Amino acid sequence: MTTPSPTADAGAELLPIATPARTRAALRTLIRPDRGLALTGIGILVAATAVGLLVQPLLGRIVDIVADGRPAGNLTLPVVLLVAVAVVQGLTTTLGLTRIARLGETVLARLRERFVERALNLPADRLERAGAGDLTARVTGDVARVAEAVRSALPEMARSVLAIVLTLGALALLDVRFLLAALLAVPVQLLTARWYVRRALTLYADQRVANGAQQQQLLETIGGAVTVRGHRLEEQHTERSAGRSRKAVDLTMRSVNLVLGFYGRLHIAEYIGLAAVLIAGFWLVRDGAVSIGTATAAALYFHSLFGPVNAALVLLDDAQSAAAGLARLVGVTDLADRPEPAAGEPEAGKAAAGKAAPASVPRQRIASSEAAVTVHAVSHAYGPGRPVLHEVSLTLEPGEHVALVGTSGAGKSTLARIVAGVQQPTSGTVTAPAGTGSGAAGAGEHPVVLVTQEVHVFTGTLAEDLRLARPDASEADLRTALATVHALDWAEALPDGLATVVGEGGHRLDPARAQQLALARLVLADPALAVLDEATAEAGSAGARVLERSAEAALAGRTALVVAHRLTQAVAADRVVVLEAGRVVESGPHDELRDADGPYAALWRAWSGSRTTAPHP
């Protein structure tokens, strides 16, 4: 179960946060495969702690020997035993903490893998509503906070809790009155822990949200810097960034004050407990109930509790912060586990509409063995009152190339993502191919591939980047794919050819070459349907013709839907579909629409006129 995340502002709907119960259940699921490792590690730590508890009685024995004036030779055995205890405790503690650390790293790796896998499968419109800053804050800050807790807090917490329990038991064995005296500190410690926990969880959750909102604002300001400067909005964006930064700083200072108050209360508890144990020891020694060495051992036992008790309570700071981060991560994984209600559509309406489709097939997307695509009465909205598409119907015949054109905001990219299957419509159905590709590879694993203008070059060799589309591709397959999109010449001219490291920290590829790399991956994936969403837009005028030739070669023999950034792509298409305000207003071949004096003809005249005044290189 998850709860809605607080919104950073009126325009953002942040990703949900899991409830404490759901977070605990998810943590148990993550640990379950390694229960044996957990039990072994805890067992070894119990043994190490038990051995360490022999130090105080041995020191007490030494005190009694000295107090009684016995020969110095009597000290030999206690001293040798102290050395042995130190060696055994050191070895067992190291072994136990190693196993606990291995458990933590394994669980952390499993959490990271699950989070990344689920985050990649989130609906695009859900991410757009949340904003990039929220997801970025979770995948960086929250993961780092959980990792820090796993690597430092988890082993220390396990050791501290065991030390506290066993030390209290040892106090009772010396004399139950020592235990009762020591327990006088417990009420103060419990009240301190309760005071802290009640404030910390909400505070740290708010702090994570504020950090996400701050990152989102910085991303929007920096990413849109040209637009911000063009509209003279520097002051407004600076004030927004400053406001969100002030909120984050205010929450940070509140957390600092909370921690200071926490430590102050712990020191009071330590004073009460140690004073009580010393007073009890004084009365018991005076009455002859215990020896000076036993009273010394009791005082040392309680003093040894300072570290574990303080560590356990102080680690509540890390634990609460990590719990807040874990809840945000689990909220994302749970969101991907269940279908999300479409924007603006009631749950009941969705359930009723879903009865019309076969039980084994999603209502909004139906697989077909043909390469044809049928879009029937598809509507989409990114939120209530924000419709983008209105009952769009469209059919692509097998092997047909269809160009989507229209003004900015007409809904072209939204329709392209819906056809590609990366986004679900609010209503309507899409029949998409589920068969093999054109036959070049015959893999049949990628019935639909989407290539957008935002292409990422992954860090690694060029060959590894290409094999993301088909891991079993041979060197010859890679070269064939590059040659198909007219990229083999520059790829072979790289310092190490296909073994050249590209991406972050490697050889930089300009936008045109990065897009050719994406098109080569499309060729390797060999989909039945290819969707290009302004895939040549980032190249600029200089590389436009080269990329259009590359795209045309990559689409050969496939059914294709192309969001046309340049109308030369519409000229080359079998059919042109014109969108206006989320509706199909025209459909037909380029020549027919150009001569019809309709919306497409107006777009063509405006575009070709701009070509005349600024000729294409």
GROMACS .gro file of C-alpha atoms in nm, residues 37-442:
model
  406
   37LEU     CA    1   2.329  -1.558   0.593
   38ALA     CA    2   2.139  -1.331   0.834
   39LEU     CA    3   2.100  -1.600   1.101
   40THR     CA    4   2.465  -1.707   1.075
   41GLY     CA    5   2.589  -1.348   1.103
   42ILE     CA    6   2.370  -1.275   1.406
   43GLY     CA    7   2.474  -1.601   1.572
   44ILE     CA    8   2.844  -1.519   1.536
   45LEU     CA    9   2.787  -1.168   1.672
   46VAL     CA   10   2.605  -1.316   1.975
   47ALA     CA   11   2.906  -1.535   2.043
   48ALA     CA   12   3.148  -1.244   2.001
   49THR     CA   13   2.947  -1.024   2.237
   50ALA     CA   14   2.918  -1.299   2.497
   51VAL     CA   15   3.295  -1.351   2.494
   52GLY     CA   16   3.348  -0.976   2.531
   53LEU     CA   17   3.139  -0.972   2.847
   54LEU     CA   18   3.411  -1.170   3.026
   55VAL     CA   19   3.631  -0.857   3.036
   56GLN     CA   20   3.448  -0.687   3.327
   57PRO     CA   21   3.452  -0.990   3.565
   58LEU     CA   22   3.821  -1.043   3.490
   59LEU     CA   23   3.895  -0.678   3.570
   60GLY     CA   24   3.690  -0.714   3.888
   61ARG     CA   25   3.896  -1.022   3.976
   62ILE     CA   26   4.214  -0.818   3.938
   63VAL     CA   27   4.069  -0.549   4.169
   64ASP     CA   28   3.991  -0.811   4.435
   65ILE     CA   29   4.344  -0.958   4.411
   66VAL     CA   30   4.498  -0.616   4.460
   67ALA     CA   31   4.250  -0.514   4.736
   68ASP     CA   32   4.317  -0.835   4.927
   69GLY     CA   33   4.696  -0.789   4.900
   70ARG     CA   34   4.754  -1.125   4.730
   71PRO     CA   35   5.083  -1.212   4.554
   72ALA     CA   36   5.145  -1.053   4.212
   73GLY     CA   37   5.163  -1.398   4.052
   74ASN     CA   38   4.789  -1.434   4.103
   75LEU     CA   39   4.740  -1.166   3.833
   76THR     CA   40   4.892  -1.385   3.559
   77LEU     CA   41   4.584  -1.594   3.483
   78PRO     CA   42   4.335  -1.300   3.463
   79VAL     CA   43   4.573  -1.105   3.239
   80VAL     CA   44   4.626  -1.404   3.004
   81LEU     CA   45   4.251  -1.457   2.991
   82LEU     CA   46   4.200  -1.088   2.905
   83VAL     CA   47   4.436  -1.123   2.610
   84ALA     CA   48   4.260  -1.437   2.494
   85VAL     CA   49   3.920  -1.268   2.523
   86ALA     CA   50   4.043  -0.973   2.315
   87VAL     CA   51   4.176  -1.203   2.040
   88VAL     CA   52   3.867  -1.424   2.024
   89GLN     CA   53   3.626  -1.130   2.037
   90GLY     CA   54   3.816  -0.947   1.764
   91LEU     CA   55   3.811  -1.247   1.529
   92THR     CA   56   3.446  -1.338   1.586
   93THR     CA   57   3.331  -0.977   1.565
   94THR     CA   58   3.512  -0.933   1.234
   95LEU     CA   59   3.357  -1.251   1.096
   96GLY     CA   60   3.008  -1.161   1.216
   97LEU     CA   61   3.019  -0.803   1.088
   98THR     CA   62   3.152  -0.928   0.755
   99ARG     CA   63   2.851  -1.154   0.714
  100ILE     CA   64   2.609  -0.881   0.819
  101ALA     CA   65   2.775  -0.639   0.575
  102ARG     CA   66   2.750  -0.897   0.297
  103LEU     CA   67   2.382  -0.937   0.376
  104GLY     CA   68   2.332  -0.560   0.363
  105GLU     CA   69   2.513  -0.519   0.030
  106THR     CA   70   2.318  -0.808  -0.123
  107VAL     CA   71   1.986  -0.662  -0.012
  108LEU     CA   72   2.092  -0.316  -0.130
  109ALA     CA   73   2.187  -0.450  -0.474
  110ARG     CA   74   1.853  -0.630  -0.497
  111LEU     CA   75   1.669  -0.309  -0.402
  112ARG     CA   76   1.859  -0.104  -0.660
  113GLU     CA   77   1.794  -0.355  -0.938
  114ARG     CA   78   1.425  -0.372  -0.855
  115PHE     CA   79   1.393   0.006  -0.835
  116VAL     CA   80   1.566   0.066  -1.169
  117GLU     CA   81   1.366  -0.210  -1.338
  118ARG     CA   82   1.034  -0.076  -1.214
  119ALA     CA   83   1.123   0.291  -1.271
  120LEU     CA   84   1.201   0.218  -1.636
  121ASN     CA   85   0.853   0.068  -1.675
  122LEU     CA   86   0.661   0.361  -1.527
  123PRO     CA   87   0.414   0.527  -1.766
  124ALA     CA   88   0.565   0.830  -1.936
  125ASP     CA   89   0.273   1.054  -1.845
  126ARG     CA   90   0.309   0.957  -1.476
  127LEU     CA   91   0.672   1.064  -1.482
  128GLU     CA   92   0.581   1.387  -1.658
  129ARG     CA   93   0.325   1.469  -1.388
  130ALA     CA   94   0.582   1.402  -1.116
  131GLY     CA   95   0.868   1.584  -1.286
  132ALA     CA   96   1.225   1.464  -1.335
  133GLY     CA   97   1.342   1.611  -1.003
  134ASP     CA   98   1.136   1.372  -0.788
  135LEU     CA   99   1.266   1.057  -0.958
  136THR     CA  100   1.620   1.199  -0.966
  137ALA     CA  101   1.609   1.269  -0.591
  138ARG     CA  102   1.494   0.913  -0.523
  139VAL     CA  103   1.749   0.740  -0.744
  140THR     CA  104   2.034   0.951  -0.601
  141GLY     CA  105   1.967   1.090  -0.252
  142ASP     CA  106   1.731   0.820  -0.125
  143VAL     CA  107   1.936   0.530  -0.259
  144ALA     CA  108   2.251   0.687  -0.113
  145ARG     CA  109   2.083   0.730   0.226
  146VAL     CA  110   1.967   0.368   0.233
  147ALA     CA  111   2.312   0.253   0.119
  148GLU     CA  112   2.480   0.451   0.395
  149ALA     CA  113   2.250   0.298   0.655
  150VAL     CA  114   2.310  -0.054   0.522
  151ARG     CA  115   2.688  -0.014   0.522
  152SER     CA  116   2.731   0.155   0.858
  153ALA     CA  117   2.412   0.159   1.064
  154LEU     CA  118   2.297  -0.201   1.010
  155PRO     CA  119   2.612  -0.379   1.139
  156GLU     CA  120   2.655  -0.133   1.427
  157MET     CA  121   2.288  -0.157   1.523
  158ALA     CA  122   2.301  -0.537   1.529
  159ARG     CA  123   2.610  -0.537   1.750
  160SER     CA  124   2.475  -0.266   1.981
  161VAL     CA  125   2.141  -0.437   2.044
  162LEU     CA  126   2.313  -0.767   2.124
  163ALA     CA  127   2.558  -0.592   2.358
  164ILE     CA  128   2.274  -0.418   2.544
  165VAL     CA  129   2.071  -0.736   2.596
  166LEU     CA  130   2.363  -0.953   2.705
  167THR     CA  131   2.516  -0.685   2.929
  168LEU     CA  132   2.189  -0.639   3.116
  169GLY     CA  133   2.181  -1.015   3.164
  170ALA     CA  134   2.535  -1.007   3.299
  171LEU     CA  135   2.439  -0.733   3.548
  172ALA     CA  136   2.158  -0.954   3.675
  173LEU     CA  137   2.400  -1.243   3.724
  174LEU     CA  138   2.627  -1.023   3.939
  175ASP     CA  139   2.334  -0.908   4.150
  176VAL     CA  140   1.981  -0.832   4.043
  177ARG     CA  141   1.998  -0.506   4.239
  178PHE     CA  142   2.265  -0.378   3.998
  179LEU     CA  143   2.024  -0.448   3.711
  180LEU     CA  144   1.740  -0.263   3.886
  181ALA     CA  145   1.968   0.038   3.942
  182ALA     CA  146   2.077   0.042   3.580
  183LEU     CA  147   1.716   0.025   3.462
  184LEU     CA  148   1.648   0.365   3.619
  185ALA     CA  149   1.799   0.515   3.302
  186VAL     CA  150   1.558   0.326   3.075
  187PRO     CA  151   1.248   0.551   3.119
  188VAL     CA  152   1.448   0.857   3.018
  189GLN     CA  153   1.597   0.671   2.721
  190LEU     CA  154   1.257   0.540   2.609
  191LEU     CA  155   1.098   0.883   2.638
  192THR     CA  156   1.392   1.027   2.443
  193ALA     CA  157   1.355   0.767   2.169
  194ARG     CA  158   0.980   0.822   2.149
  195TRP     CA  159   1.023   1.200   2.142
  196TYR     CA  160   1.276   1.168   1.863
  197VAL     CA  161   1.099   0.910   1.646
  198ARG     CA  162   0.766   1.095   1.653
  199ARG     CA  163   0.936   1.403   1.507
  200ALA     CA  164   1.210   1.250   1.292
  201LEU     CA  165   1.013   1.039   1.042
  202THR     CA  166   0.788   1.324   0.928
  203LEU     CA  167   1.075   1.571   0.929
  204TYR     CA  168   1.302   1.352   0.718
  205ALA     CA  169   1.021   1.270   0.475
  206ASP     CA  170   0.950   1.642   0.433
  207GLN     CA  171   1.322   1.701   0.385
  208ARG     CA  172   1.338   1.444   0.103
  209VAL     CA  173   1.035   1.604  -0.067
  210ALA     CA  174   1.188   1.950  -0.035
  211ASN     CA  175   1.516   1.827  -0.184
  212GLY     CA  176   1.325   1.672  -0.475
  213ALA     CA  177   1.138   1.998  -0.535
  214GLN     CA  178   1.464   2.190  -0.522
  215GLN     CA  179   1.623   1.959  -0.779
  216GLN     CA  180   1.316   1.984  -1.002
  217GLN     CA  181   1.332   2.363  -0.999
  218LEU     CA  182   1.704   2.361  -1.079
  219LEU     CA  183   1.649   2.115  -1.365
  220GLU     CA  184   1.372   2.329  -1.511
  221THR     CA  185   1.571   2.652  -1.475
  222ILE     CA  186   1.897   2.518  -1.614
  223GLY     CA  187   1.735   2.303  -1.883
  224GLY     CA  188   1.527   2.597  -2.004
  225ALA     CA  189   1.795   2.861  -1.957
  226VAL     CA  190   1.764   2.988  -2.314
  227THR     CA  191   1.389   3.034  -2.281
  228VAL     CA  192   1.426   3.189  -1.935
  229ARG     CA  193   1.671   3.447  -2.068
  230GLY     CA  194   1.466   3.504  -2.382
  231HIS     CA  195   1.157   3.596  -2.182
  232ARG     CA  196   1.351   3.788  -1.914
  233LEU     CA  197   1.238   3.547  -1.645
  234GLU     CA  198   1.573   3.526  -1.464
  235GLU     CA  199   1.446   3.706  -1.154
  236GLN     CA  200   1.134   3.491  -1.118
  237HIS     CA  201   1.325   3.164  -1.159
  238THR     CA  202   1.598   3.280  -0.924
  239GLU     CA  203   1.337   3.361  -0.660
  240ARG     CA  204   1.168   3.023  -0.705
  241SER     CA  205   1.501   2.843  -0.671
  242ALA     CA  206   1.589   3.052  -0.367
  243GLY     CA  207   1.250   2.984  -0.208
  244ARG     CA  208   1.281   2.609  -0.247
  245SER     CA  209   1.642   2.622  -0.126
  246ARG     CA  210   1.534   2.819   0.182
  247LYS     CA  211   1.271   2.557   0.258
  248ALA     CA  212   1.530   2.277   0.227
  249VAL     CA  213   1.774   2.465   0.451
  250ASP     CA  214   1.502   2.535   0.709
  251LEU     CA  215   1.416   2.166   0.728
  252THR     CA  216   1.786   2.080   0.759
  253MET     CA  217   1.828   2.320   1.052
  254ARG     CA  218   1.521   2.173   1.219
  255SER     CA  219   1.677   1.828   1.190
  256VAL     CA  220   2.003   1.957   1.344
  257ASN     CA  221   1.814   2.102   1.643
  258LEU     CA  222   1.627   1.775   1.679
  259VAL     CA  223   1.954   1.579   1.696
  260LEU     CA  224   2.105   1.822   1.952
  261GLY     CA  225   1.801   1.781   2.178
  262PHE     CA  226   1.827   1.405   2.134
  263TYR     CA  227   2.189   1.393   2.253
  264GLY     CA  228   2.117   1.619   2.550
  265ARG     CA  229   1.846   1.387   2.680
  266LEU     CA  230   2.073   1.082   2.639
  267HIS     CA  231   2.341   1.239   2.859
  268ILE     CA  232   2.085   1.290   3.137
  269ALA     CA  233   1.992   0.919   3.118
  270GLU     CA  234   2.359   0.816   3.140
  271TYR     CA  235   2.412   1.027   3.453
  272ILE     CA  236   2.105   0.883   3.627
  273GLY     CA  237   2.199   0.522   3.548
  274LEU     CA  238   2.567   0.543   3.643
  275ALA     CA  239   2.489   0.728   3.966
  276ALA     CA  240   2.235   0.462   4.060
  277VAL     CA  241   2.478   0.173   3.993
  278LEU     CA  242   2.757   0.338   4.193
  279ILE     CA  243   2.525   0.406   4.486
  280ALA     CA  244   2.398   0.045   4.475
  281GLY     CA  245   2.756  -0.081   4.469
  282PHE     CA  246   2.848   0.133   4.769
  283TRP     CA  247   2.562  -0.004   4.981
  284LEU     CA  248   2.616  -0.366   4.873
  285VAL     CA  249   2.991  -0.356   4.945
  286ARG     CA  250   2.930  -0.189   5.282
  287ASP     CA  251   2.681  -0.462   5.374
  288GLY     CA  252   2.921  -0.733   5.255
  289ALA     CA  253   2.676  -0.856   4.991
  290VAL     CA  254   2.935  -0.824   4.713
  291SER     CA  255   3.309  -0.766   4.685
  292ILE     CA  256   3.475  -0.450   4.562
  293GLY     CA  257   3.568  -0.635   4.242
  294THR     CA  258   3.205  -0.731   4.179
  295ALA     CA  259   3.090  -0.371   4.231
  296THR     CA  260   3.367  -0.260   3.998
  297ALA     CA  261   3.253  -0.510   3.735
  298ALA     CA  262   2.895  -0.381   3.766
  299ALA     CA  263   3.006  -0.021   3.720
  300LEU     CA  264   3.219  -0.123   3.422
  301TYR     CA  265   2.926  -0.315   3.274
  302PHE     CA  266   2.703  -0.009   3.294
  303HIS     CA  267   2.978   0.215   3.161
  304SER     CA  268   3.023  -0.025   2.871
  305LEU     CA  269   2.655   0.026   2.793
  306PHE     CA  270   2.717   0.394   2.711
  307GLY     CA  271   2.854   0.308   2.371
  308PRO     CA  272   2.594   0.048   2.257
  309VAL     CA  273   2.294   0.238   2.402
  310ASN     CA  274   2.402   0.569   2.256
  311ALA     CA  275   2.491   0.402   1.926
  312ALA     CA  276   2.154   0.226   1.907
  313LEU     CA  277   1.960   0.542   1.987
  314VAL     CA  278   2.179   0.765   1.772
  315LEU     CA  279   2.141   0.519   1.486
  316LEU     CA  280   1.770   0.594   1.505
  317ASP     CA  281   1.873   0.909   1.318
  318ASP     CA  282   2.013   0.706   1.031
  319ALA     CA  283   1.735   0.451   1.060
  320GLN     CA  284   1.459   0.711   1.036
  321SER     CA  285   1.626   0.885   0.744
  322ALA     CA  286   1.685   0.553   0.569
  323ALA     CA  287   1.326   0.444   0.641
  324ALA     CA  288   1.198   0.762   0.478
  325GLY     CA  289   1.419   0.699   0.175
  326LEU     CA  290   1.320   0.331   0.158
  327ALA     CA  291   0.950   0.423   0.172
  328ARG     CA  292   1.000   0.652  -0.129
  329LEU     CA  293   1.180   0.376  -0.321
  330VAL     CA  294   0.916   0.114  -0.236
  331GLY     CA  295   0.648   0.362  -0.342
  332VAL     CA  296   0.796   0.360  -0.693
  333THR     CA  297   0.831  -0.019  -0.713
  334ASP     CA  298   0.472  -0.065  -0.597
  335LEU     CA  299   0.346   0.193  -0.843
  336ALA     CA  300   0.493  -0.008  -1.130
  337ASP     CA  301   0.334  -0.328  -0.992
  338ARG     CA  302  -0.022  -0.217  -1.046
  339PRO     CA  303  -0.204  -0.048  -1.334
  340GLU     CA  304  -0.251   0.321  -1.270
  341PRO     CA  305  -0.592   0.481  -1.329
  342ALA     CA  306  -0.592   0.678  -1.649
  343ALA     CA  307  -0.603   1.052  -1.601
  344GLY     CA  308  -0.954   1.180  -1.566
  345GLU     CA  309  -1.121   0.837  -1.586
  346PRO     CA  310  -1.312   0.698  -1.285
  347GLU     CA  311  -1.216   0.354  -1.158
  348ALA     CA  312  -1.567   0.220  -1.205
  349GLY     CA  313  -1.575   0.337  -1.564
  350LYS     CA  314  -1.242   0.168  -1.629
  351ALA     CA  315  -1.361  -0.159  -1.484
  352ALA     CA  316  -1.673  -0.156  -1.692
  353ALA     CA  317  -1.489  -0.067  -2.008
  354GLY     CA  318  -1.232  -0.338  -1.942
  355LYS     CA  319  -1.500  -0.609  -1.971
  356ALA     CA  320  -1.515  -0.552  -2.344
  357ALA     CA  321  -1.162  -0.687  -2.395
  358PRO     CA  322  -1.047  -1.047  -2.349
  359ALA     CA  323  -0.943  -1.125  -1.995
  360SER     CA  324  -0.586  -1.215  -2.094
  361VAL     CA  325  -0.520  -0.901  -2.300
  362PRO     CA  326  -0.481  -0.544  -2.166
  363ARG     CA  327  -0.783  -0.337  -2.262
  364GLN     CA  328  -0.586  -0.055  -2.417
  365ARG     CA  329  -0.328  -0.252  -2.614
  366ILE     CA  330  -0.396  -0.566  -2.819
  367ALA     CA  331  -0.127  -0.783  -2.977
  368SER     CA  332  -0.154  -0.880  -3.342
  369SER     CA  333   0.047  -1.121  -3.554
  370GLU     CA  334   0.034  -0.875  -3.845
  371ALA     CA  335   0.260  -0.573  -3.887
  372ALA     CA  336  -0.049  -0.353  -3.922
  373VAL     CA  337  -0.137  -0.098  -3.653
  374THR     CA  338  -0.489   0.012  -3.570
  375VAL     CA  339  -0.562   0.304  -3.340
  376HIS     CA  340  -0.931   0.315  -3.252
  377ALA     CA  341  -1.097   0.612  -3.078
  378VAL     CA  342  -0.789   0.690  -2.869
  379SER     CA  343  -0.811   0.982  -2.629
  380HIS     CA  344  -0.554   1.096  -2.378
  381ALA     CA  345  -0.522   1.357  -2.105
  382TYR     CA  346  -0.228   1.437  -1.880
  383GLY     CA  347  -0.468   1.537  -1.605
  384PRO     CA  348  -0.823   1.657  -1.551
  385GLY     CA  349  -0.900   1.937  -1.793
  386ARG     CA  350  -0.580   1.879  -1.993
  387PRO     CA  351  -0.689   1.673  -2.297
  388VAL     CA  352  -0.427   1.611  -2.564
  389LEU     CA  353  -0.593   1.362  -2.800
  390HIS     CA  354  -0.963   1.336  -2.888
  391GLU     CA  355  -1.087   1.000  -3.022
  392VAL     CA  356  -0.809   0.960  -3.276
  393SER     CA  357  -0.850   0.667  -3.517
  394LEU     CA  358  -0.573   0.562  -3.753
  395THR     CA  359  -0.464   0.252  -3.942
  396LEU     CA  360  -0.114   0.170  -4.069
  397GLU     CA  361  -0.101  -0.107  -4.327
  398PRO     CA  362   0.189  -0.358  -4.317
  399GLY     CA  363   0.499  -0.193  -4.461
  400GLU     CA  364   0.335   0.150  -4.484
  401HIS     CA  365   0.522   0.466  -4.380
  402VAL     CA  366   0.295   0.729  -4.225
  403ALA     CA  367   0.413   1.079  -4.136
  404LEU     CA  368   0.248   1.269  -3.849
  405VAL     CA  369   0.255   1.647  -3.899
  406GLY     CA  370   0.101   1.940  -3.718
  407THR     CA  371   0.183   2.244  -3.514
  408SER     CA  372   0.352   2.224  -3.175
  409GLY     CA  373   0.113   2.089  -2.912
  410ALA     CA  374  -0.108   1.909  -3.162
  411GLY     CA  375  -0.050   1.575  -2.986
  412LYS     CA  376   0.194   1.415  -3.230
  413SER     CA  377   0.446   1.292  -2.975
  414THR     CA  378   0.174   1.170  -2.741
  415LEU     CA  379   0.015   0.964  -3.019
  416ALA     CA  380   0.357   0.829  -3.118
  417ARG     CA  381   0.431   0.714  -2.761
  418ILE     CA  382   0.090   0.551  -2.733
  419VAL     CA  383   0.142   0.362  -3.060
  420ALA     CA  384   0.488   0.257  -2.940
  421GLY     CA  385   0.336   0.124  -2.617
  422VAL     CA  386   0.537   0.338  -2.375
  423GLN     CA  387   0.229   0.533  -2.274
  424GLN     CA  388  -0.130   0.421  -2.218
  425PRO     CA  389  -0.427   0.618  -2.355
  426THR     CA  390  -0.704   0.742  -2.134
  427SER     CA  391  -0.953   0.557  -2.354
  428GLY     CA  392  -0.958   0.366  -2.681
  429THR     CA  393  -0.755   0.072  -2.809
  430VAL     CA  394  -0.432   0.020  -3.000
  431THR     CA  395  -0.368  -0.298  -3.200
  432ALA     CA  396   0.008  -0.332  -3.239
  433PRO     CA  397   0.225  -0.599  -3.405
  434ALA     CA  398   0.359  -0.888  -3.198
  435GLY     CA  399   0.538  -1.079  -3.473
  436THR     CA  400   0.895  -1.075  -3.594
  437GLY     CA  401   1.070  -0.794  -3.773
  438SER     CA  402   1.164  -0.767  -4.136
  439GLY     CA  403   1.380  -1.072  -4.120
  440ALA     CA  404   1.726  -0.926  -4.108
  441ALA     CA  405   1.783  -1.055  -3.761
  442GLY     CA  406   1.476  -1.263  -3.710
   0.00000   0.00000   0.00000
